[in-house]
Coordinates of C-alpha atoms in Angstrom, one line a residue:
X1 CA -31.2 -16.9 -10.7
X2 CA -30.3 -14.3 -13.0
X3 CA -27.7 -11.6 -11.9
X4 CA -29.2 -8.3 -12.4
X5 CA -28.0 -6.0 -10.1
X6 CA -24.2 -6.3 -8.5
X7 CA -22.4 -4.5 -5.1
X8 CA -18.9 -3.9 -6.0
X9 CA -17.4 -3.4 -2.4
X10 CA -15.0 -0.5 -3.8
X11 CA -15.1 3.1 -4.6
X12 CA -16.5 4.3 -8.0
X13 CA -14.5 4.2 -10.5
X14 CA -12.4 7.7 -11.0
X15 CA -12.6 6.9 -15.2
X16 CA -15.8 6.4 -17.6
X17 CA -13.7 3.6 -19.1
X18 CA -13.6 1.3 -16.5
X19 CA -14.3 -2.3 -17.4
X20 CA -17.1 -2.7 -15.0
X21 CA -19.2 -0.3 -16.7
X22 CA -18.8 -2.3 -20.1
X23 CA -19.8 -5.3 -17.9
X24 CA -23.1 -3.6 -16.8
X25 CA -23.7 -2.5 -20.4
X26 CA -22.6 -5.7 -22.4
X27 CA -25.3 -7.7 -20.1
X28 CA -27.4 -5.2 -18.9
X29 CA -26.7 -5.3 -15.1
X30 CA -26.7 -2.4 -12.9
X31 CA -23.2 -2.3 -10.7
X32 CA -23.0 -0.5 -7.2
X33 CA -19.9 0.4 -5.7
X34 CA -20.2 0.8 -2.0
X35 CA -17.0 0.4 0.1
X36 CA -17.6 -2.2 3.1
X37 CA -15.1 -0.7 4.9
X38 CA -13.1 2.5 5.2
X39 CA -9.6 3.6 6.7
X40 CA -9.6 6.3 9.4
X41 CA -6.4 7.9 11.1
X42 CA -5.6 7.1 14.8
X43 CA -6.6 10.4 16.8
X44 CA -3.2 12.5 18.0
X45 CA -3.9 10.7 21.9
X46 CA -4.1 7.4 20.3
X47 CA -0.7 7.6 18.3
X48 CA 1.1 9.2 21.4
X49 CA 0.3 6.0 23.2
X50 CA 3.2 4.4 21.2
X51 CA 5.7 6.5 22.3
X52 CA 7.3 6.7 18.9
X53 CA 8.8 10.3 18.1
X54 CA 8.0 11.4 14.7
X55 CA 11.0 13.8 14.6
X56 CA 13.5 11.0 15.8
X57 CA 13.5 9.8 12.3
X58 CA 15.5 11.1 9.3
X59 CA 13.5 8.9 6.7
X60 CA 10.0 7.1 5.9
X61 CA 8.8 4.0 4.5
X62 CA 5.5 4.5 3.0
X63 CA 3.7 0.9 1.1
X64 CA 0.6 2.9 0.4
X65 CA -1.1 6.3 -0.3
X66 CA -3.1 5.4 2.6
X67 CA 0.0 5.6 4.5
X68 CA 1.3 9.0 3.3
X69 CA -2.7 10.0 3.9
X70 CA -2.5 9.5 7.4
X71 CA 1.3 9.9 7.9
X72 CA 1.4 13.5 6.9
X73 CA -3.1 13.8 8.6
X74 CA -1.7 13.0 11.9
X75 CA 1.8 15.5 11.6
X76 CA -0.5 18.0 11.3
X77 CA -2.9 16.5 14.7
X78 CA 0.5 16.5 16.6
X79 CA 1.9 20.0 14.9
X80 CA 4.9 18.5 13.8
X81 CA 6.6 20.1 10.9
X82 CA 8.5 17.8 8.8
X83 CA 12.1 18.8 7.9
X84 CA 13.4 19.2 4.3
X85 CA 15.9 16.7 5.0
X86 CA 13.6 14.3 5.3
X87 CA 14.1 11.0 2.8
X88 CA 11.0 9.0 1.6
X89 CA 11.0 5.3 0.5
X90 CA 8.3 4.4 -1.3
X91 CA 7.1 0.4 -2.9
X92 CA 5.8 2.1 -6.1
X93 CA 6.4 5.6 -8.1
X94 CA 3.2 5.8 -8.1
X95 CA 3.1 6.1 -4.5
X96 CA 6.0 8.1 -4.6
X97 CA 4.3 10.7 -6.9
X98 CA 1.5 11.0 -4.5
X99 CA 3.5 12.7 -1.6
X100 CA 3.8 15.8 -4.3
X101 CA 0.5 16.6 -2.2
X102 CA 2.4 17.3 0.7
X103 CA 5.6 17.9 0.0
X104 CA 7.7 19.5 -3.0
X105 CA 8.9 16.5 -4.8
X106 CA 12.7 16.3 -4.7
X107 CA 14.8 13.1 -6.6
X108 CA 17.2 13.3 -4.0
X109 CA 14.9 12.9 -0.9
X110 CA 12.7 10.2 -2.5
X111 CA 13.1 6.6 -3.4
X112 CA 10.9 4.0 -5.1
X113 CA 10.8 0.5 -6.1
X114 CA 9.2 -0.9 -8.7
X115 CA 7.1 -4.0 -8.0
X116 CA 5.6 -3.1 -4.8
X117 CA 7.2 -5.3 -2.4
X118 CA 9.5 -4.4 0.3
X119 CA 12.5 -6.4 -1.0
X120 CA 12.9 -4.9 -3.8
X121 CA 13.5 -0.8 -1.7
X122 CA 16.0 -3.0 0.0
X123 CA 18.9 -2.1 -1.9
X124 CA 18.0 1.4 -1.7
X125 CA 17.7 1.5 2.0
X126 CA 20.6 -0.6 2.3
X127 CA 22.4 2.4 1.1
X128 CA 21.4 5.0 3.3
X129 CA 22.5 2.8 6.7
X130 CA 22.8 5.5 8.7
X131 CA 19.2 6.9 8.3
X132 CA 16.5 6.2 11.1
X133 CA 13.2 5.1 9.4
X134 CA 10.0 5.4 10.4
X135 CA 7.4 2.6 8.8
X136 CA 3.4 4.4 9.3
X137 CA 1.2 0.7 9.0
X138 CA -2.4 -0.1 9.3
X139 CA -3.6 -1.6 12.8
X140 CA -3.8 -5.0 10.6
X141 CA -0.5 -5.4 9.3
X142 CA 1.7 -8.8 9.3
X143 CA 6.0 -8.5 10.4
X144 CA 7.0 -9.1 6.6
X145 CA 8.9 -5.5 7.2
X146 CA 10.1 -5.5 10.3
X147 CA 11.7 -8.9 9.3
X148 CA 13.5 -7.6 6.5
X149 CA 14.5 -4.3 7.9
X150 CA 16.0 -6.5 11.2
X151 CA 17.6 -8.5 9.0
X152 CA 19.7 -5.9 7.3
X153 CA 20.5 -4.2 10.6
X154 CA 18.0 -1.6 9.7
X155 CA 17.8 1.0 12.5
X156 CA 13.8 1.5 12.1
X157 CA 10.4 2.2 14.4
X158 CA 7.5 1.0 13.3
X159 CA 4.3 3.2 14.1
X160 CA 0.4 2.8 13.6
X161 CA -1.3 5.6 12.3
X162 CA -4.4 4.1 10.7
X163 CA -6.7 1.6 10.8
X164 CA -9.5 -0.4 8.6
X165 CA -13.1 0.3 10.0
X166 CA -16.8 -1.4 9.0
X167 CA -18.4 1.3 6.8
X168 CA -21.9 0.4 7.8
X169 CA -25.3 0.5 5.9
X170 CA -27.8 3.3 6.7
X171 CA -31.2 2.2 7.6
X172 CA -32.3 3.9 4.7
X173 CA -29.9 1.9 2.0
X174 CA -31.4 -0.8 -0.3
X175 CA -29.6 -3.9 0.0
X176 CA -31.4 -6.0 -2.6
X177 CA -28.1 -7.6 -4.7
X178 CA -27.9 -10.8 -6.9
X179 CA -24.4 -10.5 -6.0
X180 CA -21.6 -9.0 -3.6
X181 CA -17.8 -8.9 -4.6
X182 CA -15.5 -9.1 -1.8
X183 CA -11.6 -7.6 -1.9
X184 CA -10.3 -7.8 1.7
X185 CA -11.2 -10.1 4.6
X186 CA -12.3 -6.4 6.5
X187 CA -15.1 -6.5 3.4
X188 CA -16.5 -9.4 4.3
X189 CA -16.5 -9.3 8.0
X190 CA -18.7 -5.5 7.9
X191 CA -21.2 -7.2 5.7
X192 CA -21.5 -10.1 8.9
X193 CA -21.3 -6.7 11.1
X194 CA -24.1 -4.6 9.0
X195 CA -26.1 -7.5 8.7
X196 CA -26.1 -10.4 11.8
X197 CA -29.1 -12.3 9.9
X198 CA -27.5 -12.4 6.1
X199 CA -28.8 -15.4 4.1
X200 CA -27.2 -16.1 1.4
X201 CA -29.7 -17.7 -0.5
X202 CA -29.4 -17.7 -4.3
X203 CA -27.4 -14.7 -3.5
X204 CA -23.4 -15.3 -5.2
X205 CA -20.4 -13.9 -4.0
X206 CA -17.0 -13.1 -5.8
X207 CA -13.9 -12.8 -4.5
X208 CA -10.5 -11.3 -5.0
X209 CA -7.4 -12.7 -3.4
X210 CA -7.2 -15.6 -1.5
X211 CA -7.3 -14.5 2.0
X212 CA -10.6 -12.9 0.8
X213 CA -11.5 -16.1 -0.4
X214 CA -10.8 -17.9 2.9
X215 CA -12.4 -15.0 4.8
X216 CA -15.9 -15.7 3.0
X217 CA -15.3 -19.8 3.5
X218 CA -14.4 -18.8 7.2
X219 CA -17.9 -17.1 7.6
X220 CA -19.8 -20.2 6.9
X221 CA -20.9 -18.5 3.3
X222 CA -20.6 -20.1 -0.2
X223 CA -17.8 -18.7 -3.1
X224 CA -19.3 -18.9 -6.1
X225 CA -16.4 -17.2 -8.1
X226 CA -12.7 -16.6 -6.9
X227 CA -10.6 -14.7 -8.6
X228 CA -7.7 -14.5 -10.0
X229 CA -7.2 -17.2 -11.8
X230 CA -5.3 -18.1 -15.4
X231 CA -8.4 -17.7 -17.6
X232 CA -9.4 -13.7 -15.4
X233 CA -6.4 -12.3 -14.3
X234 CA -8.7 -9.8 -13.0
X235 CA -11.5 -9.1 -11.1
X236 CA -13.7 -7.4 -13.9
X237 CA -12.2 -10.5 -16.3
X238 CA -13.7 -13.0 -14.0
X239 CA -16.6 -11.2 -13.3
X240 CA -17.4 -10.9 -17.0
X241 CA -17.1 -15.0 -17.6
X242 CA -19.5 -15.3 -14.7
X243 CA -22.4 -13.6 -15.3
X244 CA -22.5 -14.7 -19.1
X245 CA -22.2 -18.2 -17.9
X246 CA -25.2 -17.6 -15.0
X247 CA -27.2 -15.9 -17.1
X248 CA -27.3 -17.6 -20.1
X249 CA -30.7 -19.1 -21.0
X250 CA -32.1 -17.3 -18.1

């Protein structure tokens, strides 16, 4: 079957330039993109359950905007202001930058890494001991943190602010696609949620990462294209070797 019309299970691109559109172009597809799921902040009653204290801490751990979203989203729930003194740690500087929209941006208070993984903020925090930190996480979250932070003696609370939620279909929504492209676990299990009856079909679906991968396998469906591999280290790379392999001739 010829791939005609694709649901990209992410936002729409912020820029004109993105790949996917040269994709669509280069072999005439049309490409949706229609988030599965969606992140929503715990409510104020919710977060109090955990009896963490906000104020208690002197600094912050944030591994995503998402985090800094619903971190600074639920201060405001609880009317907590946050002190000047506060210190952020942050996995990238791009993450870093984003807390500009909440807070003036001050060298001295923030901290960032530079390839995204805990380990490598460790010295950083390592050097500021004495602080008390405060790691905001998603409701689905594994102890890679914790671990590391309890290993270097890390005096740290670890707190709950948001979680991943279906974003389901409206009755009203076509869902007519050659192919779906999967990039969390979460993606995949909405599309089981929005639609109990899916068959697959000659319907493909692409993946990125491998838990994503397993997650589709899991489900009982067929991967037609995992990514990434050598030949795409991306999703749009991959996705571009696929559809002019499937639809040549057709």
């Amino acid at each position: 079957m010829k791939i005609k019309k694709v649901l990209v299970s992410q936002p729409k691109p912020a820029s004109e330039k993105s790949p996917y559109y040269d994709i669509a172009e280069k072999y005439g597809v049309k490409i949706d993109f229609r988030p599965f799921i969606k992140v929503e902040s715990l409510s104020a009653k919710e977060f109090r359950q955990q009896k963490v204290a906000i104020l208690d801490h002197t600094a912050v751990i944030f591994t995503s905007r998402h985090a800094i979203d619903h971190f600074f989203h639920l201060c405001g729930e609880l009317r907590v202001t946050i002190p000047e003194t506060m210190k952020y740690f942050c996995v990238t500087e791009a993450v870093a930058l984003y807390i500009q929209k909440y807070v003036q941006y001050r060298k001295r208070k923030i901290f960032f890494g530079s390839t995204g993984k805990i380990d490598d903020l460790i010295p950083a925090i390592v050097k500021h001991k004495t602080e008390k930190y405060l790691v905001p996480m998603s409701d689905v979250h594994n102890d890679d943190i914790k671990n590391i932070l309890d290993k270097h003696k890390i005096q740290h609370s670890e707190a709950v602010m948001y979680r991943t939620v279906s974003n389901d279909f409206g009755a009203d929504e076509t869902f007519d696609y050659d192919m779906l492209v999967f990039f969390s676990p979460a993606g995949v299990t909405s599309l089981k949620k929005n639609f109990p009856d899916f068959d697959q079909k000659e319907i493909k679906i692409g993946t990125f990462g491998s838990t994503t991968a397993q997650a589709v396998r899991d489900a009982g469906l067929r991967l037609d294209l995992e990514a990434p591999s050598v030949q795409a280290p991306s999703m749009t790379a991959a996705l571009d070797m696929f559809i002019k392999e499937n639809n040549k001739g057709k």
